[in-house]
Structure formats: C-alpha cells, structure tokens
C-alpha cells in the first residue's frame, strides 16, 4: 500500500524520519533494573517485583511515530505492553496501543483508546491476524488536524476523525510525549481478569527496535499556543502531515480497515449500549466505496453504518 509517508517529497519534514538509536529519542522512565540494552535491541522486563517503561525526551504535535515491537512469548496472561502518546495534566490527550497478553496458544489482543481533554472510555479491541511474539512488527500512530490513525504494519486498524463541526472536541492543541511500558494488569487484561498472571513464567520480556519519530518537536520552554501555531502549516511552511491526501484514508486503506474490522474486531465502545458512560452516539450511513470510514463501521446491507463518536461523562 502507499503508506502515510508517501507524500514527503517537497514538503517540510520535522523530526527523525529514519530509524534512530534509542538514546537519540528516548530515555528510561522507571525501574532501570528491569530495562535492558542488547545491541540495537531494547528489552523491558516484568516480574513480580516490577515492570518497566521509557519515554521520549521531547514532546511532539502532529506527524507519525513508529516502534517495532516483539511481544512477550509463551504464557503472557495478565500482562499489558503499552505504546502510547500522551500530554500532561488532568485534561490531557492520549492515544493508546495496549497489547493484552493471553495464555499459550491463544491470540494476543490489541486495545486502542483515545482520550480528549481527559475523557477516555473510547476502547476498541481486536485480535491480531499474526503471532506478534515470533517476530518484530511495526505499530504506528499518525496524527494531524483531521484524523488520528492507528496502524499495524502500515495497515490502519482504527481512525478517529475530527468532528469539531458537530461540537465534539478533537485533540489538536496539546503537545504529546511518546511512551512505552510493560506492567501487570491481571485484574482485567486477560478474559476480563479471570486468568491471572503465572509468575512462575516470569520474567516477561517485550523487545523493541526501529524507533521512528517524524513529527513537529515542541520545546517545553515554548508556550503551548506558540507550539500549536508552529506545528500547523501556513503560507510560509508546509508540513507533510497537512497534505490534503492525508486528511482521510485512501480507498485502499479504507478497504484494509473494513477487512480488519470485519474479521478481527472483538469490541467497539460505539456499539456497547450497556456502558453507563454512554451519553450520546452519533450514527449515520455513507456509501461503502467513498473511502471515508470513521470510528466503528458496521455492515448494513449495501451501506456502511458509521458510529462516529460518543460523548462520555
């Protein structure tokens, strides 16, 4: 497929577009004794004493971040490995990949979530179509003023679209750090918490390489509004992520997203009518071949039923 980076030529590029060494972009954030360097590989270790994590040295606004990750092998039940972007404070924005471990032989699940102004509860969960413990796979977050796209090996698995014209807030004014961690969450991660972590199989190890950030860097010494203005295209500068062709998925990408959701989607907050936090759900139909899928498509005859967004309390 033509990836989201296919329109770089002639446009302003900010950040490191090629794979960088870990120390150029990141630093350990906790449990240094559970953090391992092995050549070009970084390993985070979880045992019954602690997990571990790392974070970016800078914050960013708009662009694309990618890691290559090999998840915990064998019995990983109860463990969560996370890759995410987040701003600071109670009204923070956040884009989450959470990889939920499972018993040996059962598929890994990936859960995504989007927080806007401190409000989350927008979970979607799917089973991966490959074994993520046998080799490295790329996981990416693409973000501009029109959409947030979650990608696995350059295949979109979720799109969160700017719906400000409907009065729904969209994350576009807060710079975000890039983070990853591994921790124990056996109270909910595997089969709703019914399967607990078997510590006799510890340590549980997640392995990383191929760190890429191609985004607008936002110094902490600069006021948030100035950073926001700096990272938006103008007559004087054009950023690659503001290319009009990146304001929505291509038709091919839309078909990929439809395939993922039709074959691997396990849970979508938009269709969970039992949730007490569901306040409003916007639903409409759009022809399936227009290439404009949003969060939560469902087949409905010859149409795609689109669950765009819900406001939560």
PDB file of C-alpha atoms in Angstrom:
ATOM      1  CA  UNK A   1       0.000   0.000   0.000  1.00  0.00           C
ATOM      2  CA  UNK A   2       1.078   3.585  -0.347  1.00  0.00           C
ATOM      3  CA  UNK A   3       1.861   4.428   3.258  1.00  0.00           C
ATOM      4  CA  UNK A   4       1.152   7.602   5.109  1.00  0.00           C
ATOM      5  CA  UNK A   5       4.728   8.684   4.481  1.00  0.00           C
ATOM      6  CA  UNK A   6       4.342   8.561   0.725  1.00  0.00           C
ATOM      7  CA  UNK A   7       3.929  12.299   0.316  1.00  0.00           C
ATOM      8  CA  UNK A   8       7.119  13.558   1.888  1.00  0.00           C
ATOM      9  CA  UNK A   9       8.781  14.836  -1.263  1.00  0.00           C
ATOM     10  CA  UNK A  10       8.890  18.633  -1.415  1.00  0.00           C
ATOM     11  CA  UNK A  11       7.240  19.077   1.975  1.00  0.00           C
ATOM     12  CA  UNK A  12       8.694  20.242   5.269  1.00  0.00           C
ATOM     13  CA  UNK A  13       9.980  17.365   7.384  1.00  0.00           C
ATOM     14  CA  UNK A  14      10.448  17.704  11.128  1.00  0.00           C
ATOM     15  CA  UNK A  15      11.935  15.127  13.484  1.00  0.00           C
ATOM     16  CA  UNK A  16      13.752  11.900  12.658  1.00  0.00           C
ATOM     17  CA  UNK A  17      12.146  10.126   9.714  1.00  0.00           C
ATOM     18  CA  UNK A  18      14.578   7.209   9.668  1.00  0.00           C
ATOM     19  CA  UNK A  19      15.097   4.639  12.379  1.00  0.00           C
ATOM     20  CA  UNK A  20      17.061   6.218  15.217  1.00  0.00           C
ATOM     21  CA  UNK A  21      19.027   4.853  18.107  1.00  0.00           C
ATOM     22  CA  UNK A  22      17.025   4.617  21.300  1.00  0.00           C
ATOM     23  CA  UNK A  23      19.143   7.174  23.167  1.00  0.00           C
ATOM     24  CA  UNK A  24      18.575   9.805  20.485  1.00  0.00           C
ATOM     25  CA  UNK A  25      14.852   9.913  21.177  1.00  0.00           C
ATOM     26  CA  UNK A  26      14.058   8.167  24.457  1.00  0.00           C
ATOM     27  CA  UNK A  27      15.199   7.522  27.982  1.00  0.00           C
ATOM     28  CA  UNK A  28      14.170   5.013  30.664  1.00  0.00           C
ATOM     29  CA  UNK A  29      11.465   6.425  32.917  1.00  0.00           C
ATOM     30  CA  UNK A  30      11.201   3.863  35.724  1.00  0.00           C
ATOM     31  CA  UNK A  31      12.623   0.566  37.020  1.00  0.00           C
ATOM     32  CA  UNK A  32      16.075   0.851  35.463  1.00  0.00           C
ATOM     33  CA  UNK A  33      16.973  -2.609  36.749  1.00  0.00           C
ATOM     34  CA  UNK A  34      14.189  -4.025  34.532  1.00  0.00           C
ATOM     35  CA  UNK A  35      15.457  -2.178  31.454  1.00  0.00           C
ATOM     36  CA  UNK A  36      17.987  -3.973  29.211  1.00  0.00           C
ATOM     37  CA  UNK A  37      20.197  -2.856  26.312  1.00  0.00           C
ATOM     38  CA  UNK A  38      21.229  -5.616  23.908  1.00  0.00           C
ATOM     39  CA  UNK A  39      22.951  -4.024  20.915  1.00  0.00           C
ATOM     40  CA  UNK A  40      20.243  -2.364  18.829  1.00  0.00           C
ATOM     41  CA  UNK A  41      17.523  -4.013  20.908  1.00  0.00           C
ATOM     42  CA  UNK A  42      15.791  -2.630  23.980  1.00  0.00           C
ATOM     43  CA  UNK A  43      14.066  -5.026  26.368  1.00  0.00           C
ATOM     44  CA  UNK A  44      11.546  -4.242  29.094  1.00  0.00           C
ATOM     45  CA  UNK A  45      11.152  -6.892  31.772  1.00  0.00           C
ATOM     46  CA  UNK A  46       8.194  -7.639  34.052  1.00  0.00           C
ATOM     47  CA  UNK A  47       8.400  -9.844  37.135  1.00  0.00           C
ATOM     48  CA  UNK A  48       6.530  -9.999  40.429  1.00  0.00           C
ATOM     49  CA  UNK A  49       8.571  -7.048  41.702  1.00  0.00           C
ATOM     50  CA  UNK A  50       8.134  -4.501  38.918  1.00  0.00           C
ATOM     51  CA  UNK A  51       7.536  -3.680  35.296  1.00  0.00           C
ATOM     52  CA  UNK A  52       9.439  -1.016  33.352  1.00  0.00           C
ATOM     53  CA  UNK A  53       8.951   1.863  30.944  1.00  0.00           C
ATOM     54  CA  UNK A  54      10.532   4.557  28.819  1.00  0.00           C
ATOM     55  CA  UNK A  55       9.510   7.931  27.404  1.00  0.00           C
ATOM     56  CA  UNK A  56      10.588  10.414  24.752  1.00  0.00           C
ATOM     57  CA  UNK A  57      12.969  13.224  25.633  1.00  0.00           C
ATOM     58  CA  UNK A  58      10.781  15.712  23.741  1.00  0.00           C
ATOM     59  CA  UNK A  59       7.103  16.293  23.096  1.00  0.00           C
ATOM     60  CA  UNK A  60       5.554  16.467  19.654  1.00  0.00           C
ATOM     61  CA  UNK A  61       2.484  17.701  17.823  1.00  0.00           C
ATOM     62  CA  UNK A  62       1.267  16.105  14.592  1.00  0.00           C
ATOM     63  CA  UNK A  63       3.185  13.658  12.441  1.00  0.00           C
ATOM     64  CA  UNK A  64       3.888   9.962  12.827  1.00  0.00           C
ATOM     65  CA  UNK A  65       5.584   7.824  15.467  1.00  0.00           C
ATOM     66  CA  UNK A  66       6.531   4.183  14.985  1.00  0.00           C
ATOM     67  CA  UNK A  67       8.115   1.416  17.000  1.00  0.00           C
ATOM     68  CA  UNK A  68       8.957  -2.137  16.047  1.00  0.00           C
ATOM     69  CA  UNK A  69       7.968  -4.496  18.823  1.00  0.00           C
ATOM     70  CA  UNK A  70       8.115  -8.211  19.576  1.00  0.00           C
ATOM     71  CA  UNK A  71       5.702  -9.083  22.351  1.00  0.00           C
ATOM     72  CA  UNK A  72       6.060 -11.439  25.311  1.00  0.00           C
ATOM     73  CA  UNK A  73       6.334 -15.068  24.217  1.00  0.00           C
ATOM     74  CA  UNK A  74       4.530 -18.044  25.725  1.00  0.00           C
ATOM     75  CA  UNK A  75       2.116 -17.596  28.607  1.00  0.00           C
ATOM     76  CA  UNK A  76       1.683 -13.819  28.831  1.00  0.00           C
ATOM     77  CA  UNK A  77      -1.703 -13.842  30.588  1.00  0.00           C
ATOM     78  CA  UNK A  78      -2.270 -10.849  32.834  1.00  0.00           C
ATOM     79  CA  UNK A  79       0.434  -8.707  31.242  1.00  0.00           C
ATOM     80  CA  UNK A  80      -0.025  -5.481  29.300  1.00  0.00           C
ATOM     81  CA  UNK A  81       2.543  -3.926  26.993  1.00  0.00           C
ATOM     82  CA  UNK A  82       1.631  -0.366  26.033  1.00  0.00           C
ATOM     83  CA  UNK A  83       2.775   2.051  23.329  1.00  0.00           C
ATOM     84  CA  UNK A  84       1.143   5.448  23.512  1.00  0.00           C
ATOM     85  CA  UNK A  85       1.290   9.215  23.147  1.00  0.00           C
ATOM     86  CA  UNK A  86       0.112  11.485  25.938  1.00  0.00           C
ATOM     87  CA  UNK A  87       0.138  15.096  27.057  1.00  0.00           C
ATOM     88  CA  UNK A  88       0.266  16.162  30.706  1.00  0.00           C
ATOM     89  CA  UNK A  89      -2.320  17.145  33.300  1.00  0.00           C
ATOM     90  CA  UNK A  90      -5.879  16.112  34.191  1.00  0.00           C
ATOM     91  CA  UNK A  91      -7.249  17.403  30.866  1.00  0.00           C
ATOM     92  CA  UNK A  92      -4.668  15.504  28.855  1.00  0.00           C
ATOM     93  CA  UNK A  93      -4.974  13.969  25.403  1.00  0.00           C
ATOM     94  CA  UNK A  94      -3.793  10.414  24.807  1.00  0.00           C
ATOM     95  CA  UNK A  95      -3.604   7.804  22.025  1.00  0.00           C
ATOM     96  CA  UNK A  96      -3.111   4.227  23.289  1.00  0.00           C
ATOM     97  CA  UNK A  97      -1.995   0.877  21.960  1.00  0.00           C
ATOM     98  CA  UNK A  98      -2.360  -1.734  24.719  1.00  0.00           C
ATOM     99  CA  UNK A  99      -1.326  -5.312  23.940  1.00  0.00           C
ATOM    100  CA  UNK A 100      -3.164  -7.722  26.215  1.00  0.00           C
ATOM    101  CA  UNK A 101      -1.365 -10.963  26.992  1.00  0.00           C
ATOM    102  CA  UNK A 102      -3.004 -14.374  26.874  1.00  0.00           C
ATOM    103  CA  UNK A 103      -2.386 -17.991  27.747  1.00  0.00           C
ATOM    104  CA  UNK A 104      -0.104 -20.009  25.484  1.00  0.00           C
ATOM    105  CA  UNK A 105      -1.722 -20.725  22.133  1.00  0.00           C
ATOM    106  CA  UNK A 106      -4.440 -18.093  22.462  1.00  0.00           C
ATOM    107  CA  UNK A 107      -4.313 -14.924  20.312  1.00  0.00           C
ATOM    108  CA  UNK A 108      -2.977 -11.609  21.531  1.00  0.00           C
ATOM    109  CA  UNK A 109      -5.489  -8.766  21.623  1.00  0.00           C
ATOM    110  CA  UNK A 110      -4.672  -5.133  20.956  1.00  0.00           C
ATOM    111  CA  UNK A 111      -6.819  -2.479  22.605  1.00  0.00           C
ATOM    112  CA  UNK A 112      -6.788   1.115  21.396  1.00  0.00           C
ATOM    113  CA  UNK A 113      -8.167   4.117  23.220  1.00  0.00           C
ATOM    114  CA  UNK A 114      -8.391   7.863  22.654  1.00  0.00           C
ATOM    115  CA  UNK A 115      -8.513  10.458  25.423  1.00  0.00           C
ATOM    116  CA  UNK A 116      -9.573  14.022  24.647  1.00  0.00           C
ATOM    117  CA  UNK A 117      -9.413  16.671  27.372  1.00  0.00           C
ATOM    118  CA  UNK A 118      -9.050  13.948  29.993  1.00  0.00           C
ATOM    119  CA  UNK A 119     -12.019  11.878  28.796  1.00  0.00           C
ATOM    120  CA  UNK A 120     -11.394   8.342  27.525  1.00  0.00           C
ATOM    121  CA  UNK A 121     -13.723   5.313  27.509  1.00  0.00           C
ATOM    122  CA  UNK A 122     -13.315   5.008  23.737  1.00  0.00           C
ATOM    123  CA  UNK A 123     -11.903   1.479  23.729  1.00  0.00           C
ATOM    124  CA  UNK A 124     -11.769  -0.734  20.682  1.00  0.00           C
ATOM    125  CA  UNK A 125     -10.277  -4.224  20.836  1.00  0.00           C
ATOM    126  CA  UNK A 126      -9.258  -6.664  18.120  1.00  0.00           C
ATOM    127  CA  UNK A 127      -7.330  -9.903  17.766  1.00  0.00           C
ATOM    128  CA  UNK A 128      -4.177  -9.622  15.700  1.00  0.00           C
ATOM    129  CA  UNK A 129      -4.041 -11.669  12.483  1.00  0.00           C
ATOM    130  CA  UNK A 130      -0.493 -12.879  13.152  1.00  0.00           C
ATOM    131  CA  UNK A 131       1.578 -14.077  16.097  1.00  0.00           C
ATOM    132  CA  UNK A 132       3.211 -10.885  17.450  1.00  0.00           C
ATOM    133  CA  UNK A 133       5.617 -12.872  19.627  1.00  0.00           C
ATOM    134  CA  UNK A 134       7.513 -14.585  16.786  1.00  0.00           C
ATOM    135  CA  UNK A 135       8.936 -11.540  15.020  1.00  0.00           C
ATOM    136  CA  UNK A 136       9.014  -7.747  15.081  1.00  0.00           C
ATOM    137  CA  UNK A 137       6.023  -5.832  13.743  1.00  0.00           C
ATOM    138  CA  UNK A 138       5.580  -2.085  13.348  1.00  0.00           C
ATOM    139  CA  UNK A 139       2.989  -0.127  15.309  1.00  0.00           C
ATOM    140  CA  UNK A 140       2.341   3.489  14.358  1.00  0.00           C
ATOM    141  CA  UNK A 141       0.257   6.491  15.332  1.00  0.00           C
ATOM    142  CA  UNK A 142      -0.389   9.101  12.639  1.00  0.00           C
ATOM    143  CA  UNK A 143      -1.880  12.414  13.768  1.00  0.00           C
ATOM    144  CA  UNK A 144      -2.876  15.601  12.004  1.00  0.00           C
ATOM    145  CA  UNK A 145      -5.656  18.164  12.390  1.00  0.00           C
ATOM    146  CA  UNK A 146      -8.144  15.941  10.568  1.00  0.00           C
ATOM    147  CA  UNK A 147      -7.625  12.456  11.987  1.00  0.00           C
ATOM    148  CA  UNK A 148      -5.732  10.084  14.257  1.00  0.00           C
ATOM    149  CA  UNK A 149      -4.858   6.761  12.610  1.00  0.00           C
ATOM    150  CA  UNK A 150      -3.626   3.634  14.395  1.00  0.00           C
ATOM    151  CA  UNK A 151      -1.609   1.345  12.105  1.00  0.00           C
ATOM    152  CA  UNK A 152      -0.194  -2.175  12.396  1.00  0.00           C
ATOM    153  CA  UNK A 153       2.427  -2.966   9.749  1.00  0.00           C
ATOM    154  CA  UNK A 154       1.075   0.077   7.858  1.00  0.00           C
ATOM    155  CA  UNK A 155      -2.458  -1.358   7.873  1.00  0.00           C
ATOM    156  CA  UNK A 156      -4.970   1.012   9.510  1.00  0.00           C
ATOM    157  CA  UNK A 157      -6.891  -0.618  12.342  1.00  0.00           C
ATOM    158  CA  UNK A 158      -8.665   2.472  13.653  1.00  0.00           C
ATOM    159  CA  UNK A 159      -9.419   6.054  12.617  1.00  0.00           C
ATOM    160  CA  UNK A 160     -10.536   8.799  14.991  1.00  0.00           C
ATOM    161  CA  UNK A 161     -11.833  11.691  12.895  1.00  0.00           C
ATOM    162  CA  UNK A 162     -12.098  15.394  13.692  1.00  0.00           C
ATOM    163  CA  UNK A 163     -15.794  16.085  14.287  1.00  0.00           C
ATOM    164  CA  UNK A 164     -15.489  19.589  15.712  1.00  0.00           C
ATOM    165  CA  UNK A 165     -18.147  20.791  13.286  1.00  0.00           C
ATOM    166  CA  UNK A 166     -20.563  18.667  15.373  1.00  0.00           C
ATOM    167  CA  UNK A 167     -19.337  20.184  18.627  1.00  0.00           C
ATOM    168  CA  UNK A 168     -17.127  17.211  19.523  1.00  0.00           C
ATOM    169  CA  UNK A 169     -13.632  18.127  20.766  1.00  0.00           C
ATOM    170  CA  UNK A 170     -10.589  16.862  18.880  1.00  0.00           C
ATOM    171  CA  UNK A 171      -7.005  16.638  20.193  1.00  0.00           C
ATOM    172  CA  UNK A 172      -5.019  19.281  18.349  1.00  0.00           C
ATOM    173  CA  UNK A 173      -3.634  21.824  20.826  1.00  0.00           C
ATOM    174  CA  UNK A 174      -1.512  19.805  23.279  1.00  0.00           C
ATOM    175  CA  UNK A 175       1.980  18.507  22.567  1.00  0.00           C
ATOM    176  CA  UNK A 176       2.401  14.850  23.479  1.00  0.00           C
ATOM    177  CA  UNK A 177       5.230  12.632  24.630  1.00  0.00           C
ATOM    178  CA  UNK A 178       5.807   9.122  23.298  1.00  0.00           C
ATOM    179  CA  UNK A 179       5.904   6.281  25.830  1.00  0.00           C
ATOM    180  CA  UNK A 180       6.012   2.522  26.240  1.00  0.00           C
ATOM    181  CA  UNK A 181       5.816   0.236  29.260  1.00  0.00           C
ATOM    182  CA  UNK A 182       5.037  -3.264  30.493  1.00  0.00           C
ATOM    183  CA  UNK A 183       3.112  -3.997  33.676  1.00  0.00           C
ATOM    184  CA  UNK A 184       0.838  -6.467  35.439  1.00  0.00           C
ATOM    185  CA  UNK A 185      -2.897  -5.970  34.918  1.00  0.00           C
ATOM    186  CA  UNK A 186      -4.294  -9.394  35.720  1.00  0.00           C
ATOM    187  CA  UNK A 187      -7.361  -7.843  37.334  1.00  0.00           C
ATOM    188  CA  UNK A 188      -8.738  -7.108  33.830  1.00  0.00           C
ATOM    189  CA  UNK A 189      -6.332  -7.784  30.945  1.00  0.00           C
ATOM    190  CA  UNK A 190      -6.981 -11.463  30.135  1.00  0.00           C
ATOM    191  CA  UNK A 191     -10.542 -12.757  29.805  1.00  0.00           C
ATOM    192  CA  UNK A 192     -11.820  -9.935  31.981  1.00  0.00           C
ATOM    193  CA  UNK A 193      -9.438 -10.800  34.815  1.00  0.00           C
ATOM    194  CA  UNK A 194     -10.454 -14.459  35.079  1.00  0.00           C
ATOM    195  CA  UNK A 195      -6.949 -15.597  34.066  1.00  0.00           C
ATOM    196  CA  UNK A 196      -4.208 -14.369  36.384  1.00  0.00           C
ATOM    197  CA  UNK A 197      -0.504 -13.861  35.795  1.00  0.00           C
ATOM    198  CA  UNK A 198       1.533 -17.021  36.374  1.00  0.00           C
ATOM    199  CA  UNK A 199       4.681 -15.632  37.972  1.00  0.00           C
ATOM    200  CA  UNK A 200       6.476 -18.957  37.553  1.00  0.00           C
ATOM    201  CA  UNK A 201       6.826 -17.938  33.879  1.00  0.00           C
ATOM    202  CA  UNK A 202       8.486 -14.608  34.704  1.00  0.00           C
ATOM    203  CA  UNK A 203      10.337 -12.630  33.591  1.00  0.00           C
ATOM    204  CA  UNK A 204       8.002 -11.477  30.821  1.00  0.00           C
ATOM    205  CA  UNK A 205      10.016  -9.595  28.197  1.00  0.00           C
ATOM    206  CA  UNK A 206       8.942  -7.172  25.445  1.00  0.00           C
ATOM    207  CA  UNK A 207      11.635  -6.381  22.852  1.00  0.00           C
ATOM    208  CA  UNK A 208      11.933  -3.165  20.807  1.00  0.00           C
ATOM    209  CA  UNK A 209      13.877  -1.797  17.860  1.00  0.00           C
ATOM    210  CA  UNK A 210      13.409   0.604  14.924  1.00  0.00           C
ATOM    211  CA  UNK A 211      12.327   3.789  16.700  1.00  0.00           C
ATOM    212  CA  UNK A 212      10.982   6.474  14.349  1.00  0.00           C
ATOM    213  CA  UNK A 213       9.541   9.909  15.058  1.00  0.00           C
ATOM    214  CA  UNK A 214       8.677  12.187  12.140  1.00  0.00           C
ATOM    215  CA  UNK A 215       6.769  14.956  13.851  1.00  0.00           C
ATOM    216  CA  UNK A 216       6.860  18.573  14.981  1.00  0.00           C
ATOM    217  CA  UNK A 217       9.028  18.908  18.086  1.00  0.00           C
ATOM    218  CA  UNK A 218       7.645  21.178  20.815  1.00  0.00           C
ATOM    219  CA  UNK A 219      10.160  22.579  23.333  1.00  0.00           C
ATOM    220  CA  UNK A 220       8.846  22.743  26.901  1.00  0.00           C
ATOM    221  CA  UNK A 221      10.206  26.297  27.128  1.00  0.00           C
ATOM    222  CA  UNK A 222       7.738  27.461  24.460  1.00  0.00           C
ATOM    223  CA  UNK A 223       4.146  28.396  25.315  1.00  0.00           C
ATOM    224  CA  UNK A 224       1.585  25.743  24.254  1.00  0.00           C
ATOM    225  CA  UNK A 225      -0.222  28.111  21.888  1.00  0.00           C
ATOM    226  CA  UNK A 226       3.047  29.068  20.210  1.00  0.00           C
ATOM    227  CA  UNK A 227       3.895  25.389  19.752  1.00  0.00           C
ATOM    228  CA  UNK A 228       0.441  24.769  18.330  1.00  0.00           C
ATOM    229  CA  UNK A 229       0.814  27.579  15.807  1.00  0.00           C
ATOM    230  CA  UNK A 230       4.334  26.484  14.919  1.00  0.00           C
ATOM    231  CA  UNK A 231       3.201  22.954  14.077  1.00  0.00           C
ATOM    232  CA  UNK A 232       0.424  23.965  11.702  1.00  0.00           C
ATOM    233  CA  UNK A 233       1.059  24.643   8.035  1.00  0.00           C
ATOM    234  CA  UNK A 234       0.902  28.203   6.731  1.00  0.00           C
ATOM    235  CA  UNK A 235       1.731  30.090   3.541  1.00  0.00           C
ATOM    236  CA  UNK A 236       5.372  30.116   4.630  1.00  0.00           C
ATOM    237  CA  UNK A 237       5.690  26.448   5.501  1.00  0.00           C
ATOM    238  CA  UNK A 238       4.007  23.223   4.504  1.00  0.00           C
ATOM    239  CA  UNK A 239       4.224  20.139   6.683  1.00  0.00           C
ATOM    240  CA  UNK A 240       3.877  16.713   5.112  1.00  0.00           C
ATOM    241  CA  UNK A 241       1.109  15.669   7.502  1.00  0.00           C
ATOM    242  CA  UNK A 242      -1.100  18.509   6.235  1.00  0.00           C
ATOM    243  CA  UNK A 243      -1.007  17.224   2.661  1.00  0.00           C
ATOM    244  CA  UNK A 244      -4.683  17.129   1.513  1.00  0.00           C
ATOM    245  CA  UNK A 245      -4.382  13.461   0.568  1.00  0.00           C
ATOM    246  CA  UNK A 246      -3.706  12.686   4.244  1.00  0.00           C
ATOM    247  CA  UNK A 247      -6.916  14.276   5.504  1.00  0.00           C
ATOM    248  CA  UNK A 248      -8.638  10.900   5.214  1.00  0.00           C
ATOM    249  CA  UNK A 249      -7.837   7.312   4.327  1.00  0.00           C
ATOM    250  CA  UNK A 250      -7.262   6.339   0.728  1.00  0.00           C
ATOM    251  CA  UNK A 251      -9.777   3.950  -0.800  1.00  0.00           C
ATOM    252  CA  UNK A 252      -7.287   1.102  -0.436  1.00  0.00           C
ATOM    253  CA  UNK A 253      -6.700   1.943   3.228  1.00  0.00           C
ATOM    254  CA  UNK A 254     -10.455   2.095   3.806  1.00  0.00           C
ATOM    255  CA  UNK A 255     -10.801  -1.402   2.388  1.00  0.00           C
ATOM    256  CA  UNK A 256      -7.992  -2.589   4.647  1.00  0.00           C
ATOM    257  CA  UNK A 257      -9.765  -1.100   7.659  1.00  0.00           C
ATOM    258  CA  UNK A 258     -13.025  -2.757   6.645  1.00  0.00           C
ATOM    259  CA  UNK A 259     -11.245  -6.128   6.409  1.00  0.00           C
ATOM    260  CA  UNK A 260      -9.651  -5.726   9.837  1.00  0.00           C
ATOM    261  CA  UNK A 261     -12.928  -4.798  11.468  1.00  0.00           C
ATOM    262  CA  UNK A 262     -14.943  -7.485   9.692  1.00  0.00           C
ATOM    263  CA  UNK A 263     -12.535 -10.279  10.611  1.00  0.00           C
ATOM    264  CA  UNK A 264     -10.774  -9.277  13.812  1.00  0.00           C
ATOM    265  CA  UNK A 265     -12.833  -6.739  15.779  1.00  0.00           C
ATOM    266  CA  UNK A 266     -13.778  -8.040  19.226  1.00  0.00           C
ATOM    267  CA  UNK A 267     -15.156  -4.966  21.000  1.00  0.00           C
ATOM    268  CA  UNK A 268     -16.154  -1.425  19.996  1.00  0.00           C
ATOM    269  CA  UNK A 269     -17.246   1.162  22.548  1.00  0.00           C
ATOM    270  CA  UNK A 270     -19.607   2.661  19.991  1.00  0.00           C
ATOM    271  CA  UNK A 271     -21.786  -0.445  19.923  1.00  0.00           C
ATOM    272  CA  UNK A 272     -21.642  -1.084  23.682  1.00  0.00           C
ATOM    273  CA  UNK A 273     -25.075   0.148  24.713  1.00  0.00           C
ATOM    274  CA  UNK A 274     -24.678  -1.322  28.209  1.00  0.00           C
ATOM    275  CA  UNK A 275     -21.992   1.178  29.225  1.00  0.00           C
ATOM    276  CA  UNK A 276     -23.235   3.658  31.811  1.00  0.00           C
ATOM    277  CA  UNK A 277     -20.858   6.276  30.423  1.00  0.00           C
ATOM    278  CA  UNK A 278     -22.639   6.347  27.076  1.00  0.00           C
ATOM    279  CA  UNK A 279     -24.267   9.742  26.784  1.00  0.00           C
ATOM    280  CA  UNK A 280     -24.682  10.302  23.086  1.00  0.00           C
ATOM    281  CA  UNK A 281     -23.931   8.250  19.990  1.00  0.00           C
ATOM    282  CA  UNK A 282     -23.888   9.822  16.547  1.00  0.00           C
ATOM    283  CA  UNK A 283     -24.871   7.375  13.812  1.00  0.00           C
ATOM    284  CA  UNK A 284     -25.236   7.827  10.081  1.00  0.00           C
ATOM    285  CA  UNK A 285     -24.814   5.935   6.819  1.00  0.00           C
ATOM    286  CA  UNK A 286     -22.398   6.553   3.970  1.00  0.00           C
ATOM    287  CA  UNK A 287     -21.804   4.582   0.749  1.00  0.00           C
ATOM    288  CA  UNK A 288     -19.118   1.996   1.422  1.00  0.00           C
ATOM    289  CA  UNK A 289     -16.973   2.900  -1.598  1.00  0.00           C
ATOM    290  CA  UNK A 290     -16.354   6.557  -0.766  1.00  0.00           C
ATOM    291  CA  UNK A 291     -13.219   5.828   1.258  1.00  0.00           C
ATOM    292  CA  UNK A 292     -14.292   7.860   4.278  1.00  0.00           C
ATOM    293  CA  UNK A 293     -14.584   5.403   7.114  1.00  0.00           C
ATOM    294  CA  UNK A 294     -14.717   6.667  10.674  1.00  0.00           C
ATOM    295  CA  UNK A 295     -14.552   5.001  14.082  1.00  0.00           C
ATOM    296  CA  UNK A 296     -16.777   1.950  14.168  1.00  0.00           C
ATOM    297  CA  UNK A 297     -18.057   0.827  10.734  1.00  0.00           C
ATOM    298  CA  UNK A 298     -20.651  -1.941  10.590  1.00  0.00           C
ATOM    299  CA  UNK A 299     -22.077  -3.707   7.544  1.00  0.00           C
ATOM    300  CA  UNK A 300     -25.717  -2.806   6.892  1.00  0.00           C
ATOM    301  CA  UNK A 301     -26.835  -4.163   3.549  1.00  0.00           C
ATOM    302  CA  UNK A 302     -25.065  -2.242   0.794  1.00  0.00           C
ATOM    303  CA  UNK A 303     -24.162   0.558   3.186  1.00  0.00           C
ATOM    304  CA  UNK A 304     -21.636   1.001   5.936  1.00  0.00           C
ATOM    305  CA  UNK A 305     -23.204   2.103   9.199  1.00  0.00           C
ATOM    306  CA  UNK A 306     -20.789   4.510  10.831  1.00  0.00           C
ATOM    307  CA  UNK A 307     -20.665   5.013  14.577  1.00  0.00           C
ATOM    308  CA  UNK A 308     -18.702   8.239  14.564  1.00  0.00           C
ATOM    309  CA  UNK A 309     -18.357   9.238  18.154  1.00  0.00           C
ATOM    310  CA  UNK A 310     -19.977   9.232  21.512  1.00  0.00           C
ATOM    311  CA  UNK A 311     -19.708  11.804  24.234  1.00  0.00           C
ATOM    312  CA  UNK A 312     -18.916  10.263  27.603  1.00  0.00           C
ATOM    313  CA  UNK A 313     -19.301  11.565  31.125  1.00  0.00           C
TER     314      UNK A 313
END
